[in-house]
Amino acid sequence: MTTNLVFSFDESAKRYRASQDAREVAFIEADRIGTDSLLIKHTEAHEEGQGFAGALLRHVLEEARACGRKVIPICPYAAGFMRKHPEYHDVLRPGYPL
């Protein structure tokens, strides 16, 4: 269940984190490239099938949109998610194939 998730970014670890009840439930390894790009390298949920990875990825994509960043999803999970969710195609780096 994805209620009460808290999202954060750890600059030193280059990780977005989703926590529930003060426990990390998912993370995304990502590199911010300059001020305009975000390279999503790896997505992992500690418990599969709970929706944690998807909720965190939605948060990351919405943050990228708000900051004007374009996303390069080399992570297979992130690329597959973006293929299935055209509402996030506007944040995909132009010319990057899904």
mmCIF file with all atom_site columns, N, CA and C in Angstrom, residues 31-40 60-74 88-96:
data_model
loop_
_atom_site.group_PDB
_atom_site.id
_atom_site.type_symbol
_atom_site.label_atom_id
_atom_site.label_alt_id
_atom_site.label_comp_id
_atom_site.label_asym_id
_atom_site.label_entity_id
_atom_site.label_seq_id
_atom_site.pdbx_PDB_ins_code
_atom_site.Cartn_x
_atom_site.Cartn_y
_atom_site.Cartn_z
_atom_site.occupancy
_atom_site.B_iso_or_equiv
_atom_site.pdbx_formal_charge
_atom_site.auth_seq_id
_atom_site.auth_comp_id
_atom_site.auth_asym_id
_atom_site.auth_atom_id
_atom_site.pdbx_PDB_model_num
ATOM 1   N N  . ASP A 1 31 ? 21.389 10.319 -11.689 1.00 0.00 ? 31 ASP A N  1
ATOM 2   C CA . ASP A 1 31 ? 22.369 11.394 -11.768 1.00 0.00 ? 31 ASP A CA 1
ATOM 3   C C  . ASP A 1 31 ? 21.695 12.624 -12.346 1.00 0.00 ? 31 ASP A C  1
ATOM 4   N N  . ARG A 1 32 ? 21.798 13.718 -11.631 1.00 0.00 ? 32 ARG A N  1
ATOM 5   C CA . ARG A 1 32 ? 21.349 14.995 -12.175 1.00 0.00 ? 32 ARG A CA 1
ATOM 6   C C  . ARG A 1 32 ? 22.476 15.510 -13.055 1.00 0.00 ? 32 ARG A C  1
ATOM 7   N N  . ILE A 1 33 ? 22.168 15.742 -14.312 1.00 0.00 ? 33 ILE A N  1
ATOM 8   C CA . ILE A 1 33 ? 23.169 16.198 -15.274 1.00 0.00 ? 33 ILE A CA 1
ATOM 9   C C  . ILE A 1 33 ? 22.900 17.671 -15.547 1.00 0.00 ? 33 ILE A C  1
ATOM 10  N N  . GLY A 1 34 ? 23.758 18.507 -15.009 1.00 0.00 ? 34 GLY A N  1
ATOM 11  C CA . GLY A 1 34 ? 23.530 19.941 -15.126 1.00 0.00 ? 34 GLY A CA 1
ATOM 12  C C  . GLY A 1 34 ? 22.216 20.307 -14.461 1.00 0.00 ? 34 GLY A C  1
ATOM 13  N N  . THR A 1 35 ? 21.542 21.276 -15.034 1.00 0.00 ? 35 THR A N  1
ATOM 14  C CA . THR A 1 35 ? 20.252 21.695 -14.483 1.00 0.00 ? 35 THR A CA 1
ATOM 15  C C  . THR A 1 35 ? 19.087 21.220 -15.325 1.00 0.00 ? 35 THR A C  1
ATOM 16  N N  . ASP A 1 36 ? 19.387 20.533 -16.445 1.00 0.00 ? 36 ASP A N  1
ATOM 17  C CA . ASP A 1 36 ? 18.285 20.226 -17.360 1.00 0.00 ? 36 ASP A CA 1
ATOM 18  C C  . ASP A 1 36 ? 18.049 18.750 -17.644 1.00 0.00 ? 36 ASP A C  1
ATOM 19  N N  . SER A 1 37 ? 18.825 17.843 -17.077 1.00 0.00 ? 37 SER A N  1
ATOM 20  C CA . SER A 1 37 ? 18.650 16.417 -17.383 1.00 0.00 ? 37 SER A CA 1
ATOM 21  C C  . SER A 1 37 ? 18.761 15.560 -16.126 1.00 0.00 ? 37 SER A C  1
ATOM 22  N N  . LEU A 1 38 ? 18.088 14.408 -16.191 1.00 0.00 ? 38 LEU A N  1
ATOM 23  C CA . LEU A 1 38 ? 18.129 13.434 -15.102 1.00 0.00 ? 38 LEU A CA 1
ATOM 24  C C  . LEU A 1 38 ? 18.295 12.051 -15.712 1.00 0.00 ? 38 LEU A C  1
ATOM 25  N N  . LEU A 1 39 ? 19.376 11.377 -15.372 1.00 0.00 ? 39 LEU A N  1
ATOM 26  C CA . LEU A 1 39 ? 19.664 10.029 -15.848 1.00 0.00 ? 39 LEU A CA 1
ATOM 27  C C  . LEU A 1 39 ? 19.188 9.040  -14.789 1.00 0.00 ? 39 LEU A C  1
ATOM 28  N N  . ILE A 1 40 ? 18.134 8.285  -15.111 1.00 0.00 ? 40 ILE A N  1
ATOM 29  C CA . ILE A 1 40 ? 17.607 7.289  -14.172 1.00 0.00 ? 40 ILE A CA 1
ATOM 30  C C  . ILE A 1 40 ? 18.299 5.962  -14.466 1.00 0.00 ? 40 ILE A C  1
ATOM 31  N N  . VAL A 1 60 ? 9.401  11.218 -8.952  1.00 0.00 ? 60 VAL A N  1
ATOM 32  C CA . VAL A 1 60 ? 10.626 11.680 -9.614  1.00 0.00 ? 60 VAL A CA 1
ATOM 33  C C  . VAL A 1 60 ? 10.292 12.339 -10.952 1.00 0.00 ? 60 VAL A C  1
ATOM 34  N N  . LEU A 1 61 ? 9.394  11.733 -11.728 1.00 0.00 ? 61 LEU A N  1
ATOM 35  C CA . LEU A 1 61 ? 9.025  12.300 -13.028 1.00 0.00 ? 61 LEU A CA 1
ATOM 36  C C  . LEU A 1 61 ? 8.286  13.627 -12.865 1.00 0.00 ? 61 LEU A C  1
ATOM 37  N N  . GLU A 1 62 ? 7.432  13.722 -11.877 1.00 0.00 ? 62 GLU A N  1
ATOM 38  C CA . GLU A 1 62 ? 6.718  14.979 -11.635 1.00 0.00 ? 62 GLU A CA 1
ATOM 39  C C  . GLU A 1 62 ? 7.669  16.070 -11.152 1.00 0.00 ? 62 GLU A C  1
ATOM 40  N N  . GLU A 1 63 ? 8.650  15.691 -10.342 1.00 0.00 ? 63 GLU A N  1
ATOM 41  C CA . GLU A 1 63 ? 9.655  16.662 -9.911  1.00 0.00 ? 63 GLU A CA 1
ATOM 42  C C  . GLU A 1 63 ? 10.484 17.129 -11.104 1.00 0.00 ? 63 GLU A C  1
ATOM 43  N N  . ALA A 1 64 ? 10.864 16.192 -11.978 1.00 0.00 ? 64 ALA A N  1
ATOM 44  C CA . ALA A 1 64 ? 11.618 16.557 -13.178 1.00 0.00 ? 64 ALA A CA 1
ATOM 45  C C  . ALA A 1 64 ? 10.814 17.553 -14.013 1.00 0.00 ? 64 ALA A C  1
ATOM 46  N N  . ARG A 1 65 ? 9.539  17.290 -14.177 1.00 0.00 ? 65 ARG A N  1
ATOM 47  C CA . ARG A 1 65 ? 8.670  18.193 -14.939 1.00 0.00 ? 65 ARG A CA 1
ATOM 48  C C  . ARG A 1 65 ? 8.649  19.584 -14.291 1.00 0.00 ? 65 ARG A C  1
ATOM 49  N N  . ALA A 1 66 ? 8.465  19.625 -12.992 1.00 0.00 ? 66 ALA A N  1
ATOM 50  C CA . ALA A 1 66 ? 8.385  20.905 -12.285 1.00 0.00 ? 66 ALA A CA 1
ATOM 51  C C  . ALA A 1 66 ? 9.686  21.698 -12.379 1.00 0.00 ? 66 ALA A C  1
ATOM 52  N N  . CYS A 1 67 ? 10.817 20.993 -12.456 1.00 0.00 ? 67 CYS A N  1
ATOM 53  C CA . CYS A 1 67 ? 12.130 21.645 -12.519 1.00 0.00 ? 67 CYS A CA 1
ATOM 54  C C  . CYS A 1 67 ? 12.603 21.889 -13.946 1.00 0.00 ? 67 CYS A C  1
ATOM 55  N N  . GLY A 1 68 ? 11.827 21.443 -14.925 1.00 0.00 ? 68 GLY A N  1
ATOM 56  C CA . GLY A 1 68 ? 12.220 21.613 -16.321 1.00 0.00 ? 68 GLY A CA 1
ATOM 57  C C  . GLY A 1 68 ? 13.308 20.657 -16.773 1.00 0.00 ? 68 GLY A C  1
ATOM 58  N N  . ARG A 1 69 ? 13.461 19.537 -16.073 1.00 0.00 ? 69 ARG A N  1
ATOM 59  C CA . ARG A 1 69 ? 14.472 18.544 -16.455 1.00 0.00 ? 69 ARG A CA 1
ATOM 60  C C  . ARG A 1 69 ? 13.894 17.542 -17.442 1.00 0.00 ? 69 ARG A C  1
ATOM 61  N N  . LYS A 1 70 ? 14.738 17.052 -18.325 1.00 0.00 ? 70 LYS A N  1
ATOM 62  C CA . LYS A 1 70 ? 14.374 15.978 -19.236 1.00 0.00 ? 70 LYS A CA 1
ATOM 63  C C  . LYS A 1 70 ? 15.020 14.695 -18.726 1.00 0.00 ? 70 LYS A C  1
ATOM 64  N N  . VAL A 1 71 ? 14.296 13.599 -18.853 1.00 0.00 ? 71 VAL A N  1
ATOM 65  C CA . VAL A 1 71 ? 14.693 12.320 -18.270 1.00 0.00 ? 71 VAL A CA 1
ATOM 66  C C  . VAL A 1 71 ? 15.278 11.396 -19.327 1.00 0.00 ? 71 VAL A C  1
ATOM 67  N N  . ILE A 1 72 ? 16.359 10.719 -18.949 1.00 0.00 ? 72 ILE A N  1
ATOM 68  C CA . ILE A 1 72 ? 16.981 9.675  -19.762 1.00 0.00 ? 72 ILE A CA 1
ATOM 69  C C  . ILE A 1 72 ? 16.851 8.385  -18.950 1.00 0.00 ? 72 ILE A C  1
ATOM 70  N N  . PRO A 1 73 ? 15.862 7.543  -19.262 1.00 0.00 ? 73 PRO A N  1
ATOM 71  C CA . PRO A 1 73 ? 15.617 6.341  -18.454 1.00 0.00 ? 73 PRO A CA 1
ATOM 72  C C  . PRO A 1 73 ? 16.386 5.118  -18.963 1.00 0.00 ? 73 PRO A C  1
ATOM 73  N N  . ILE A 1 74 ? 17.637 4.952  -18.513 1.00 0.00 ? 74 ILE A N  1
ATOM 74  C CA . ILE A 1 74 ? 18.378 3.755  -18.925 1.00 0.00 ? 74 ILE A CA 1
ATOM 75  C C  . ILE A 1 74 ? 17.997 2.551  -18.068 1.00 0.00 ? 74 ILE A C  1
ATOM 76  N N  . TYR A 1 88 ? 3.740  10.980 -19.264 1.00 0.00 ? 88 TYR A N  1
ATOM 77  C CA . TYR A 1 88 ? 5.075  11.426 -18.865 1.00 0.00 ? 88 TYR A CA 1
ATOM 78  C C  . TYR A 1 88 ? 6.027  11.591 -20.050 1.00 0.00 ? 88 TYR A C  1
ATOM 79  N N  . HIS A 1 89 ? 5.555  11.431 -21.261 1.00 0.00 ? 89 HIS A N  1
ATOM 80  C CA . HIS A 1 89 ? 6.434  11.554 -22.425 1.00 0.00 ? 89 HIS A CA 1
ATOM 81  C C  . HIS A 1 89 ? 7.000  12.963 -22.584 1.00 0.00 ? 89 HIS A C  1
ATOM 82  N N  . ASP A 1 90 ? 6.329  13.963 -22.033 1.00 0.00 ? 90 ASP A N  1
ATOM 83  C CA . ASP A 1 90 ? 6.836  15.334 -22.143 1.00 0.00 ? 90 ASP A CA 1
ATOM 84  C C  . ASP A 1 90 ? 8.145  15.533 -21.381 1.00 0.00 ? 90 ASP A C  1
ATOM 85  N N  . VAL A 1 91 ? 8.442  14.672 -20.419 1.00 0.00 ? 91 VAL A N  1
ATOM 86  C CA . VAL A 1 91 ? 9.696  14.818 -19.671 1.00 0.00 ? 91 VAL A CA 1
ATOM 87  C C  . VAL A 1 91 ? 10.812 13.928 -20.225 1.00 0.00 ? 91 VAL A C  1
ATOM 88  N N  . LEU A 1 92 ? 10.497 13.127 -21.229 1.00 0.00 ? 92 LEU A N  1
ATOM 89  C CA . LEU A 1 92 ? 11.516 12.285 -21.866 1.00 0.00 ? 92 LEU A CA 1
ATOM 90  C C  . LEU A 1 92 ? 12.449 13.167 -22.692 1.00 0.00 ? 92 LEU A C  1
ATOM 91  N N  . ARG A 1 93 ? 13.736 12.924 -22.583 1.00 0.00 ? 93 ARG A N  1
ATOM 92  C CA . ARG A 1 93 ? 14.697 13.697 -23.375 1.00 0.00 ? 93 ARG A CA 1
ATOM 93  C C  . ARG A 1 93 ? 14.388 13.510 -24.857 1.00 0.00 ? 93 ARG A C  1
ATOM 94  N N  . PRO A 1 94 ? 14.271 14.606 -25.605 1.00 0.00 ? 94 PRO A N  1
ATOM 95  C CA . PRO A 1 94 ? 13.967 14.502 -27.037 1.00 0.00 ? 94 PRO A CA 1
ATOM 96  C C  . PRO A 1 94 ? 14.968 13.600 -27.752 1.00 0.00 ? 94 PRO A C  1
ATOM 97  N N  . GLY A 1 95 ? 14.434 12.703 -28.562 1.00 0.00 ? 95 GLY A N  1
ATOM 98  C CA . GLY A 1 95 ? 15.271 11.791 -29.330 1.00 0.00 ? 95 GLY A CA 1
ATOM 99  C C  . GLY A 1 95 ? 15.646 10.515 -28.608 1.00 0.00 ? 95 GLY A C  1
ATOM 100 N N  . TYR A 1 96 ? 15.331 10.409 -27.310 1.00 0.00 ? 96 TYR A N  1
ATOM 101 C CA . TYR A 1 96 ? 15.669 9.186  -26.577 1.00 0.00 ? 96 TYR A CA 1
ATOM 102 C C  . TYR A 1 96 ? 14.581 8.147  -26.835 1.00 0.00 ? 96 TYR A C  1
#
